[in-house]
Amino acid sequence: MLTIDTLALEAESAENAAFPALYLLLCDGNVLCHPERLMAWLDESYLEGTALDSRLRIGVVNGSHTAYVLTLETPEQLPIALHQLEWMPPRALFRNLQGMDFDALSRALQLSNWAKEHRYCGHCGNPTKIHPSEPAQHCESCNALYFPRISPCIIVLITRGEYCLLAHHTRYAQSFYSTLAGFVEAGESLEQALHREIREEVNLKVDNLEYFGSQSWPFPGQLMVGYIVSYHSGDIKIDETEISDARWFHYTDLPDTPTRVSISGQLIAEFVARCEHNAIPATD
C-alpha cells in the first residue's frame, strides 16, 4: 500500500514523463479503497483492457511516480482482479487521511468533477477534450479553454479571551458545532467577505483579523481561507436559515467539533493551544 510523502503539481517534463503511472479510481463519487479504508493506488498492470484516455493528471508522488485519477462510468467497468476492493464515499475517508494523502484525494475529486461539468463548451455547445499541454478542457470548434474552477471561502474562528464562538449548522448532527464559513461573493475581498458573513450569520463585529492558513476542500471545489479574529461588539443573533445555535464556549469545555483533518478543526486546536500557553489576552 502506497504512502504519499510528497506530491508535486509540476508540469509534465522529459524526466517525469518516464515515471511509472499510478491510478486512483473513482465511480459515482466514490473512491476505490482497500478494506482498511486506505486509498487503492494501482499500477497499469491492474488496468489491462481499461480505457485510459480520460485519465487526469494529479501530479508526481514521492518523486518517482506520476499519479492519475481515472473515473469509471459504472462499477461494472472495474477489472475482475480488483473486485476484492471496495468503493467508499470520500467523506468517510477524510477523517483518517493525513498530509499528502488528503491533498491527492482532494485534487483527484476536484479534477474529476471539473471534467464532468465541462464535457461541452459553454460558448458553442460542442464536446470538449482534455488539452494535450494545458490543464484544461479544450473546445476544438471555437478554441475555448476551461480550467478547473476554485471557489474561495472564508472560514473564521471568533475569540473572546478564553472563549470562542462556535455554531451548530442546520445540516450537522445535533451535538456538533463548528466555525463560521461562507463563500466570497463576486467583487469582494477576503476581509469584506469575512465581516459580511459574520454579520449575516451571528450579527457580531470583529477586529484583529489574523490569517491562519488555507485548505483545499473538494465538496465540490472550495479553497478554505482561515482566520482567527477577535470579538469587538454586538450580541449574538443567528441567521436561522443556516444556523440553529451559536454560543461562546470556554476552551476547556468544547462541544463535539471537527477533527484536525479540516481547517475548522485546526483553527479550534490552535485557539486551545494558545489558551493553554496564555497566548490570548483576557477580555470582558
PDB file of C-alpha atoms in Angstrom:
ATOM      1  CA  MET A   1       0.000   0.000   0.000  1.00  0.00           C
ATOM      2  CA  LEU A   2       1.393   3.353  -1.064  1.00  0.00           C
ATOM      3  CA  THR A   3       2.105   6.134   1.412  1.00  0.00           C
ATOM      4  CA  ILE A   4       2.370   9.548  -0.214  1.00  0.00           C
ATOM      5  CA  ASP A   5       5.176  11.563   1.328  1.00  0.00           C
ATOM      6  CA  THR A   6       5.393  14.247  -1.372  1.00  0.00           C
ATOM      7  CA  LEU A   7       3.004  15.487  -4.060  1.00  0.00           C
ATOM      8  CA  ALA A   8       4.336  17.875  -6.710  1.00  0.00           C
ATOM      9  CA  LEU A   9       1.973  19.547  -9.176  1.00  0.00           C
ATOM     10  CA  GLU A  10       4.807  20.060 -11.629  1.00  0.00           C
ATOM     11  CA  ALA A  11       4.200  20.201 -15.359  1.00  0.00           C
ATOM     12  CA  GLU A  12       4.949  17.158 -17.455  1.00  0.00           C
ATOM     13  CA  SER A  13       8.597  17.042 -18.492  1.00  0.00           C
ATOM     14  CA  ALA A  14      11.004  14.733 -20.271  1.00  0.00           C
ATOM     15  CA  GLU A  15      12.143  13.498 -16.868  1.00  0.00           C
ATOM     16  CA  ASN A  16       8.816  12.749 -15.212  1.00  0.00           C
ATOM     17  CA  ALA A  17       7.193  11.520 -18.438  1.00  0.00           C
ATOM     18  CA  ALA A  18       9.204   8.337 -17.974  1.00  0.00           C
ATOM     19  CA  PHE A  19       7.932   7.764 -14.436  1.00  0.00           C
ATOM     20  CA  PRO A  20       5.662   4.734 -13.950  1.00  0.00           C
ATOM     21  CA  ALA A  21       1.976   5.611 -13.601  1.00  0.00           C
ATOM     22  CA  LEU A  22      -0.262   5.092 -10.592  1.00  0.00           C
ATOM     23  CA  TYR A  23      -4.051   5.346 -10.737  1.00  0.00           C
ATOM     24  CA  LEU A  24      -6.721   6.327  -8.251  1.00  0.00           C
ATOM     25  CA  LEU A  25     -10.162   5.156  -9.392  1.00  0.00           C
ATOM     26  CA  LEU A  26     -13.453   6.976  -8.853  1.00  0.00           C
ATOM     27  CA  CYS A  27     -17.004   5.956  -9.718  1.00  0.00           C
ATOM     28  CA  ASP A  28     -20.330   7.589  -8.841  1.00  0.00           C
ATOM     29  CA  GLY A  29     -18.481   9.935  -6.496  1.00  0.00           C
ATOM     30  CA  ASN A  30     -16.867   7.070  -4.564  1.00  0.00           C
ATOM     31  CA  VAL A  31     -13.197   6.117  -4.211  1.00  0.00           C
ATOM     32  CA  LEU A  32     -11.733   2.642  -4.720  1.00  0.00           C
ATOM     33  CA  CYS A  33     -10.173   1.544  -1.436  1.00  0.00           C
ATOM     34  CA  HIS A  34      -8.620  -1.356   0.374  1.00  0.00           C
ATOM     35  CA  PRO A  35     -10.861  -2.929   3.064  1.00  0.00           C
ATOM     36  CA  GLU A  36      -8.866  -0.962   5.675  1.00  0.00           C
ATOM     37  CA  ARG A  37     -10.302   2.270   4.200  1.00  0.00           C
ATOM     38  CA  LEU A  38      -6.990   3.146   2.579  1.00  0.00           C
ATOM     39  CA  MET A  39      -6.995   4.523  -0.952  1.00  0.00           C
ATOM     40  CA  ALA A  40      -6.006   1.958  -3.565  1.00  0.00           C
ATOM     41  CA  TRP A  41      -3.212   3.206  -5.818  1.00  0.00           C
ATOM     42  CA  LEU A  42      -2.969   0.907  -8.840  1.00  0.00           C
ATOM     43  CA  ASP A  43      -0.279   0.441 -11.449  1.00  0.00           C
ATOM     44  CA  GLU A  44      -1.250  -0.113 -15.071  1.00  0.00           C
ATOM     45  CA  SER A  45      -0.914  -3.886 -14.810  1.00  0.00           C
ATOM     46  CA  TYR A  46      -4.233  -3.941 -12.910  1.00  0.00           C
ATOM     47  CA  LEU A  47      -5.998  -1.974 -15.641  1.00  0.00           C
ATOM     48  CA  GLU A  48      -5.348  -4.053 -18.749  1.00  0.00           C
ATOM     49  CA  GLY A  49      -8.255  -3.638 -21.142  1.00  0.00           C
ATOM     50  CA  THR A  50      -9.453  -0.478 -19.382  1.00  0.00           C
ATOM     51  CA  ALA A  51      -9.586   2.709 -21.471  1.00  0.00           C
ATOM     52  CA  LEU A  52      -7.180   5.253 -20.003  1.00  0.00           C
ATOM     53  CA  ASP A  53      -7.734   8.163 -22.394  1.00  0.00           C
ATOM     54  CA  SER A  54      -9.928  10.031 -19.883  1.00  0.00           C
ATOM     55  CA  ARG A  55      -7.313   9.939 -17.129  1.00  0.00           C
ATOM     56  CA  LEU A  56      -6.432  13.233 -15.441  1.00  0.00           C
ATOM     57  CA  ARG A  57      -3.006  14.003 -14.072  1.00  0.00           C
ATOM     58  CA  ILE A  58      -2.815  14.555 -10.305  1.00  0.00           C
ATOM     59  CA  GLY A  59       0.939  15.120 -10.095  1.00  0.00           C
ATOM     60  CA  VAL A  60       4.229  13.462  -9.231  1.00  0.00           C
ATOM     61  CA  VAL A  61       4.187  11.470  -5.989  1.00  0.00           C
ATOM     62  CA  ASN A  62       7.276  10.658  -3.940  1.00  0.00           C
ATOM     63  CA  GLY A  63       9.433  11.993  -6.766  1.00  0.00           C
ATOM     64  CA  SER A  64       9.154   8.683  -8.583  1.00  0.00           C
ATOM     65  CA  HIS A  65       5.627   8.079  -9.936  1.00  0.00           C
ATOM     66  CA  THR A  66       3.069  10.073 -11.895  1.00  0.00           C
ATOM     67  CA  ALA A  67      -0.368   9.855 -10.293  1.00  0.00           C
ATOM     68  CA  TYR A  68      -3.606   9.961 -12.275  1.00  0.00           C
ATOM     69  CA  VAL A  69      -7.283   9.853 -11.434  1.00  0.00           C
ATOM     70  CA  LEU A  70      -9.477   7.689 -13.636  1.00  0.00           C
ATOM     71  CA  THR A  71     -13.254   7.976 -13.380  1.00  0.00           C
ATOM     72  CA  LEU A  72     -15.273   4.909 -14.367  1.00  0.00           C
ATOM     73  CA  GLU A  73     -18.768   5.309 -15.800  1.00  0.00           C
ATOM     74  CA  THR A  74     -20.127   2.251 -13.929  1.00  0.00           C
ATOM     75  CA  PRO A  75     -18.794  -0.060 -11.182  1.00  0.00           C
ATOM     76  CA  GLU A  76     -19.020  -2.939 -13.670  1.00  0.00           C
ATOM     77  CA  GLN A  77     -16.039  -1.456 -15.520  1.00  0.00           C
ATOM     78  CA  LEU A  78     -13.785  -2.402 -12.618  1.00  0.00           C
ATOM     79  CA  PRO A  79     -11.453  -5.261 -13.633  1.00  0.00           C
ATOM     80  CA  ILE A  80     -12.336  -8.597 -12.029  1.00  0.00           C
ATOM     81  CA  ALA A  81      -8.925  -8.750 -10.332  1.00  0.00           C
ATOM     82  CA  LEU A  82      -9.924  -5.714  -8.241  1.00  0.00           C
ATOM     83  CA  HIS A  83     -13.318  -6.899  -7.037  1.00  0.00           C
ATOM     84  CA  GLN A  84     -11.969  -7.537  -3.536  1.00  0.00           C
ATOM     85  CA  LEU A  85     -11.550  -3.777  -3.158  1.00  0.00           C
ATOM     86  CA  GLU A  86     -14.386  -1.507  -2.004  1.00  0.00           C
ATOM     87  CA  TRP A  87     -15.991   1.729  -3.170  1.00  0.00           C
ATOM     88  CA  MET A  88     -16.064   4.255  -0.322  1.00  0.00           C
ATOM     89  CA  PRO A  89     -17.576   7.758  -0.097  1.00  0.00           C
ATOM     90  CA  PRO A  90     -14.807  10.377   0.208  1.00  0.00           C
ATOM     91  CA  ARG A  91     -16.189  11.939   3.384  1.00  0.00           C
ATOM     92  CA  ALA A  92     -15.811   8.574   5.136  1.00  0.00           C
ATOM     93  CA  LEU A  93     -12.108   8.600   4.261  1.00  0.00           C
ATOM     94  CA  PHE A  94     -11.103  12.153   5.073  1.00  0.00           C
ATOM     95  CA  ARG A  95     -11.234  11.647   8.837  1.00  0.00           C
ATOM     96  CA  ASN A  96      -8.356   9.143   8.568  1.00  0.00           C
ATOM     97  CA  LEU A  97      -6.278  10.796   5.841  1.00  0.00           C
ATOM     98  CA  GLN A  98      -3.217  12.848   6.579  1.00  0.00           C
ATOM     99  CA  GLY A  99      -0.863  15.153   4.731  1.00  0.00           C
ATOM    100  CA  MET A 100      -0.325  14.348   1.098  1.00  0.00           C
ATOM    101  CA  ASP A 101      -2.970  11.603   1.015  1.00  0.00           C
ATOM    102  CA  PHE A 102      -5.572  14.280   1.774  1.00  0.00           C
ATOM    103  CA  ASP A 103      -4.132  16.617  -0.861  1.00  0.00           C
ATOM    104  CA  ALA A 104      -4.003  13.919  -3.541  1.00  0.00           C
ATOM    105  CA  LEU A 105      -7.600  12.825  -2.986  1.00  0.00           C
ATOM    106  CA  SER A 106      -8.807  16.417  -2.831  1.00  0.00           C
ATOM    107  CA  ARG A 107      -7.175  17.179  -6.174  1.00  0.00           C
ATOM    108  CA  ALA A 108      -8.461  13.948  -7.730  1.00  0.00           C
ATOM    109  CA  LEU A 109     -12.055  14.678  -6.732  1.00  0.00           C
ATOM    110  CA  GLN A 110     -11.933  18.248  -7.988  1.00  0.00           C
ATOM    111  CA  LEU A 111     -10.392  17.271 -11.318  1.00  0.00           C
ATOM    112  CA  SER A 112     -12.976  14.540 -11.841  1.00  0.00           C
ATOM    113  CA  ASN A 113     -15.855  16.889 -11.042  1.00  0.00           C
ATOM    114  CA  TRP A 114     -14.415  19.611 -13.306  1.00  0.00           C
ATOM    115  CA  ALA A 115     -14.095  17.206 -16.247  1.00  0.00           C
ATOM    116  CA  LYS A 116     -17.667  16.001 -15.735  1.00  0.00           C
ATOM    117  CA  GLU A 117     -19.089  19.537 -15.635  1.00  0.00           C
ATOM    118  CA  HIS A 118     -17.181  20.752 -18.713  1.00  0.00           C
ATOM    119  CA  ARG A 119     -17.812  17.974 -21.209  1.00  0.00           C
ATOM    120  CA  TYR A 120     -19.454  20.519 -23.511  1.00  0.00           C
ATOM    121  CA  CYS A 121     -18.396  24.007 -24.479  1.00  0.00           C
ATOM    122  CA  GLY A 122     -20.336  26.813 -22.835  1.00  0.00           C
ATOM    123  CA  HIS A 123     -19.790  29.020 -25.898  1.00  0.00           C
ATOM    124  CA  CYS A 124     -20.801  26.796 -28.810  1.00  0.00           C
ATOM    125  CA  GLY A 125     -22.133  23.599 -27.225  1.00  0.00           C
ATOM    126  CA  ASN A 126     -19.688  21.204 -28.883  1.00  0.00           C
ATOM    127  CA  PRO A 127     -17.900  18.453 -26.932  1.00  0.00           C
ATOM    128  CA  THR A 128     -14.603  19.306 -25.240  1.00  0.00           C
ATOM    129  CA  LYS A 129     -11.437  17.254 -24.897  1.00  0.00           C
ATOM    130  CA  ILE A 130      -8.533  17.292 -22.479  1.00  0.00           C
ATOM    131  CA  HIS A 131      -5.935  19.737 -23.807  1.00  0.00           C
ATOM    132  CA  PRO A 132      -2.639  17.975 -24.615  1.00  0.00           C
ATOM    133  CA  SER A 133      -0.410  20.556 -22.905  1.00  0.00           C
ATOM    134  CA  GLU A 134      -2.651  22.721 -20.695  1.00  0.00           C
ATOM    135  CA  PRO A 135      -4.547  21.650 -17.545  1.00  0.00           C
ATOM    136  CA  ALA A 136      -7.796  22.480 -19.312  1.00  0.00           C
ATOM    137  CA  GLN A 137     -10.761  21.146 -21.235  1.00  0.00           C
ATOM    138  CA  HIS A 138     -10.478  22.350 -24.840  1.00  0.00           C
ATOM    139  CA  CYS A 139     -13.170  23.007 -27.435  1.00  0.00           C
ATOM    140  CA  GLU A 140     -11.655  22.306 -30.833  1.00  0.00           C
ATOM    141  CA  SER A 141     -14.571  24.074 -32.562  1.00  0.00           C
ATOM    142  CA  CYS A 142     -14.150  27.543 -31.063  1.00  0.00           C
ATOM    143  CA  ASN A 143     -10.816  27.106 -29.243  1.00  0.00           C
ATOM    144  CA  ALA A 144     -12.264  27.902 -25.800  1.00  0.00           C
ATOM    145  CA  LEU A 145     -10.353  26.624 -22.771  1.00  0.00           C
ATOM    146  CA  TYR A 146     -11.949  25.632 -19.468  1.00  0.00           C
ATOM    147  CA  PHE A 147      -9.635  25.447 -16.486  1.00  0.00           C
ATOM    148  CA  PRO A 148     -10.626  23.951 -13.112  1.00  0.00           C
ATOM    149  CA  ARG A 149     -12.715  26.434 -11.126  1.00  0.00           C
ATOM    150  CA  ILE A 150     -11.925  27.114  -7.481  1.00  0.00           C
ATOM    151  CA  SER A 151     -14.482  28.795  -5.189  1.00  0.00           C
ATOM    152  CA  PRO A 152     -12.826  30.844  -2.413  1.00  0.00           C
ATOM    153  CA  CYS A 153     -14.438  30.686   1.034  1.00  0.00           C
ATOM    154  CA  ILE A 154     -13.552  32.286   4.329  1.00  0.00           C
ATOM    155  CA  ILE A 155     -13.633  30.189   7.490  1.00  0.00           C
ATOM    156  CA  VAL A 156     -13.250  32.022  10.774  1.00  0.00           C
ATOM    157  CA  LEU A 157     -12.930  31.416  14.496  1.00  0.00           C
ATOM    158  CA  ILE A 158     -14.088  34.337  16.646  1.00  0.00           C
ATOM    159  CA  THR A 159     -12.300  34.541  20.004  1.00  0.00           C
ATOM    160  CA  ARG A 160     -13.171  36.433  23.175  1.00  0.00           C
ATOM    161  CA  GLY A 161     -10.464  35.879  25.743  1.00  0.00           C
ATOM    162  CA  GLU A 162     -10.605  32.210  26.722  1.00  0.00           C
ATOM    163  CA  TYR A 163     -13.885  31.736  24.842  1.00  0.00           C
ATOM    164  CA  CYS A 164     -14.548  31.081  21.186  1.00  0.00           C
ATOM    165  CA  LEU A 165     -17.766  31.274  19.208  1.00  0.00           C
ATOM    166  CA  LEU A 166     -18.969  28.042  17.623  1.00  0.00           C
ATOM    167  CA  ALA A 167     -22.161  27.450  15.685  1.00  0.00           C
ATOM    168  CA  HIS A 168     -24.446  24.493  15.165  1.00  0.00           C
ATOM    169  CA  HIS A 169     -25.320  24.439  11.481  1.00  0.00           C
ATOM    170  CA  THR A 170     -28.671  23.052  10.414  1.00  0.00           C
ATOM    171  CA  ARG A 171     -27.003  20.311   8.331  1.00  0.00           C
ATOM    172  CA  TYR A 172     -24.977  18.939  11.282  1.00  0.00           C
ATOM    173  CA  ALA A 173     -25.780  16.308  13.879  1.00  0.00           C
ATOM    174  CA  GLN A 174     -27.403  17.742  16.994  1.00  0.00           C
ATOM    175  CA  SER A 175     -24.297  17.955  19.203  1.00  0.00           C
ATOM    176  CA  PHE A 176     -21.808  19.061  16.526  1.00  0.00           C
ATOM    177  CA  TYR A 177     -20.503  22.636  16.481  1.00  0.00           C
ATOM    178  CA  SER A 178     -18.054  24.292  14.118  1.00  0.00           C
ATOM    179  CA  THR A 179     -16.600  27.598  12.973  1.00  0.00           C
ATOM    180  CA  LEU A 180     -18.356  30.093  10.723  1.00  0.00           C
ATOM    181  CA  ALA A 181     -17.718  29.926   6.988  1.00  0.00           C
ATOM    182  CA  GLY A 182     -19.059  31.299   3.740  1.00  0.00           C
ATOM    183  CA  PHE A 183     -18.337  31.910   0.077  1.00  0.00           C
ATOM    184  CA  VAL A 184     -16.597  35.041  -1.156  1.00  0.00           C
ATOM    185  CA  GLU A 185     -19.026  36.945  -3.365  1.00  0.00           C
ATOM    186  CA  ALA A 186     -18.128  38.479  -6.725  1.00  0.00           C
ATOM    187  CA  GLY A 187     -16.231  41.728  -6.223  1.00  0.00           C
ATOM    188  CA  GLU A 188     -15.434  41.076  -2.553  1.00  0.00           C
ATOM    189  CA  SER A 189     -12.077  40.872  -0.844  1.00  0.00           C
ATOM    190  CA  LEU A 190     -11.485  38.115   1.703  1.00  0.00           C
ATOM    191  CA  GLU A 191     -11.729  40.655   4.513  1.00  0.00           C
ATOM    192  CA  GLN A 192     -15.023  42.053   3.238  1.00  0.00           C
ATOM    193  CA  ALA A 193     -16.448  38.554   2.943  1.00  0.00           C
ATOM    194  CA  LEU A 194     -15.361  37.744   6.490  1.00  0.00           C
ATOM    195  CA  HIS A 195     -17.081  40.776   8.005  1.00  0.00           C
ATOM    196  CA  ARG A 196     -20.223  40.220   5.909  1.00  0.00           C
ATOM    197  CA  GLU A 197     -20.547  36.518   6.774  1.00  0.00           C
ATOM    198  CA  ILE A 198     -20.115  37.170  10.491  1.00  0.00           C
ATOM    199  CA  ARG A 199     -22.644  39.988  10.380  1.00  0.00           C
ATOM    200  CA  GLU A 200     -25.165  37.874   8.444  1.00  0.00           C
ATOM    201  CA  GLU A 201     -24.780  34.691  10.476  1.00  0.00           C
ATOM    202  CA  VAL A 202     -24.377  35.942  14.063  1.00  0.00           C
ATOM    203  CA  ASN A 203     -24.734  39.770  13.964  1.00  0.00           C
ATOM    204  CA  LEU A 204     -21.312  40.483  15.517  1.00  0.00           C
ATOM    205  CA  LYS A 205     -18.479  42.875  14.726  1.00  0.00           C
ATOM    206  CA  VAL A 206     -14.867  41.698  14.907  1.00  0.00           C
ATOM    207  CA  ASP A 207     -11.351  43.074  14.601  1.00  0.00           C
ATOM    208  CA  ASN A 208      -7.700  41.918  14.750  1.00  0.00           C
ATOM    209  CA  LEU A 209      -8.007  39.723  11.673  1.00  0.00           C
ATOM    210  CA  GLU A 210      -5.194  37.150  11.650  1.00  0.00           C
ATOM    211  CA  TYR A 211      -4.642  34.953   8.620  1.00  0.00           C
ATOM    212  CA  PHE A 212      -4.187  31.344   9.787  1.00  0.00           C
ATOM    213  CA  GLY A 213      -3.860  29.196   6.672  1.00  0.00           C
ATOM    214  CA  SER A 214      -5.806  27.663   3.818  1.00  0.00           C
ATOM    215  CA  GLN A 215      -7.059  24.262   2.727  1.00  0.00           C
ATOM    216  CA  SER A 216      -8.424  22.747  -0.438  1.00  0.00           C
ATOM    217  CA  TRP A 217     -11.877  21.258   0.185  1.00  0.00           C
ATOM    218  CA  PRO A 218     -13.303  19.156  -2.665  1.00  0.00           C
ATOM    219  CA  PHE A 219     -17.049  19.360  -1.997  1.00  0.00           C
ATOM    220  CA  PRO A 220     -17.096  20.286  -4.770  1.00  0.00           C
ATOM    221  CA  GLY A 221     -14.209  22.759  -5.238  1.00  0.00           C
ATOM    222  CA  GLN A 222     -13.583  25.219  -2.418  1.00  0.00           C
ATOM    223  CA  LEU A 223     -10.428  26.887  -1.192  1.00  0.00           C
ATOM    224  CA  MET A 224     -10.997  27.499   2.517  1.00  0.00           C
ATOM    225  CA  VAL A 225      -9.107  30.569   3.768  1.00  0.00           C
ATOM    226  CA  GLY A 226      -8.854  30.517   7.553  1.00  0.00           C
ATOM    227  CA  TYR A 227      -8.772  33.415  10.011  1.00  0.00           C
ATOM    228  CA  ILE A 228      -8.659  33.872  13.763  1.00  0.00           C
ATOM    229  CA  VAL A 229     -10.328  37.137  14.807  1.00  0.00           C
ATOM    230  CA  SER A 230     -11.256  38.969  17.997  1.00  0.00           C
ATOM    231  CA  TYR A 231     -14.763  39.872  19.128  1.00  0.00           C
ATOM    232  CA  HIS A 232     -15.375  43.616  19.022  1.00  0.00           C
ATOM    233  CA  SER A 233     -19.050  44.255  19.746  1.00  0.00           C
ATOM    234  CA  GLY A 234     -22.629  43.082  19.363  1.00  0.00           C
ATOM    235  CA  ASP A 235     -24.986  40.436  20.703  1.00  0.00           C
ATOM    236  CA  ILE A 236     -25.433  37.066  19.025  1.00  0.00           C
ATOM    237  CA  LYS A 237     -28.412  36.962  16.682  1.00  0.00           C
ATOM    238  CA  ILE A 238     -28.359  33.934  14.409  1.00  0.00           C
ATOM    239  CA  ASP A 239     -29.485  33.523  10.832  1.00  0.00           C
ATOM    240  CA  GLU A 240     -31.936  30.673  11.388  1.00  0.00           C
ATOM    241  CA  THR A 241     -31.888  29.605   7.740  1.00  0.00           C
ATOM    242  CA  GLU A 242     -28.342  28.264   8.209  1.00  0.00           C
ATOM    243  CA  ILE A 243     -27.676  28.122  11.954  1.00  0.00           C
ATOM    244  CA  SER A 244     -29.789  26.704  14.755  1.00  0.00           C
ATOM    245  CA  ASP A 245     -27.491  27.785  17.600  1.00  0.00           C
ATOM    246  CA  ALA A 246     -24.334  29.823  18.218  1.00  0.00           C
ATOM    247  CA  ARG A 247     -22.704  30.466  21.554  1.00  0.00           C
ATOM    248  CA  TRP A 248     -19.443  31.153  23.380  1.00  0.00           C
ATOM    249  CA  PHE A 249     -17.535  28.099  24.614  1.00  0.00           C
ATOM    250  CA  HIS A 250     -14.648  28.065  27.081  1.00  0.00           C
ATOM    251  CA  TYR A 251     -11.582  26.347  25.673  1.00  0.00           C
ATOM    252  CA  THR A 252     -11.755  23.685  28.412  1.00  0.00           C
ATOM    253  CA  ASP A 253     -15.408  22.874  27.735  1.00  0.00           C
ATOM    254  CA  LEU A 254     -15.865  22.494  23.995  1.00  0.00           C
ATOM    255  CA  PRO A 255     -18.667  20.531  22.300  1.00  0.00           C
ATOM    256  CA  ASP A 256     -18.167  17.924  19.580  1.00  0.00           C
ATOM    257  CA  THR A 257     -16.118  19.706  16.902  1.00  0.00           C
ATOM    258  CA  PRO A 258     -14.352  18.834  13.615  1.00  0.00           C
ATOM    259  CA  THR A 259     -11.109  16.871  13.692  1.00  0.00           C
ATOM    260  CA  ARG A 260      -7.786  18.404  12.703  1.00  0.00           C
ATOM    261  CA  VAL A 261      -8.156  16.936   9.226  1.00  0.00           C
ATOM    262  CA  SER A 262     -10.254  20.006   8.385  1.00  0.00           C
ATOM    263  CA  ILE A 263      -9.073  23.581   8.741  1.00  0.00           C
ATOM    264  CA  SER A 264     -12.021  24.193  11.059  1.00  0.00           C
ATOM    265  CA  GLY A 265     -10.585  21.654  13.493  1.00  0.00           C
ATOM    266  CA  GLN A 266      -7.128  23.167  13.060  1.00  0.00           C
ATOM    267  CA  LEU A 267      -8.415  26.644  13.922  1.00  0.00           C
ATOM    268  CA  ILE A 268     -10.042  25.353  17.098  1.00  0.00           C
ATOM    269  CA  ALA A 269      -6.935  23.357  18.064  1.00  0.00           C
ATOM    270  CA  GLU A 270      -4.755  26.446  17.565  1.00  0.00           C
ATOM    271  CA  PHE A 271      -7.049  28.505  19.802  1.00  0.00           C
ATOM    272  CA  VAL A 272      -6.939  25.860  22.550  1.00  0.00           C
ATOM    273  CA  ALA A 273      -3.135  25.661  22.346  1.00  0.00           C
ATOM    274  CA  ARG A 274      -2.824  29.441  22.662  1.00  0.00           C
ATOM    275  CA  CYS A 275      -5.098  29.499  25.684  1.00  0.00           C
ATOM    276  CA  GLU A 276      -3.119  26.727  27.339  1.00  0.00           C
ATOM    277  CA  HIS A 277       0.045  28.775  26.821  1.00  0.00           C
ATOM    278  CA  ASN A 278      -1.639  32.039  27.885  1.00  0.00           C
ATOM    279  CA  ALA A 279      -1.141  33.488  24.413  1.00  0.00           C
ATOM    280  CA  ILE A 280      -4.608  35.058  24.212  1.00  0.00           C
ATOM    281  CA  PRO A 281      -5.268  38.164  26.317  1.00  0.00           C
ATOM    282  CA  ALA A 282      -8.283  38.158  28.596  1.00  0.00           C
ATOM    283  CA  THR A 283     -11.248  40.359  27.680  1.00  0.00           C
ATOM    284  CA  ASP A 284     -14.523  41.249  29.342  1.00  0.00           C
TER     285      ASP A 284
END
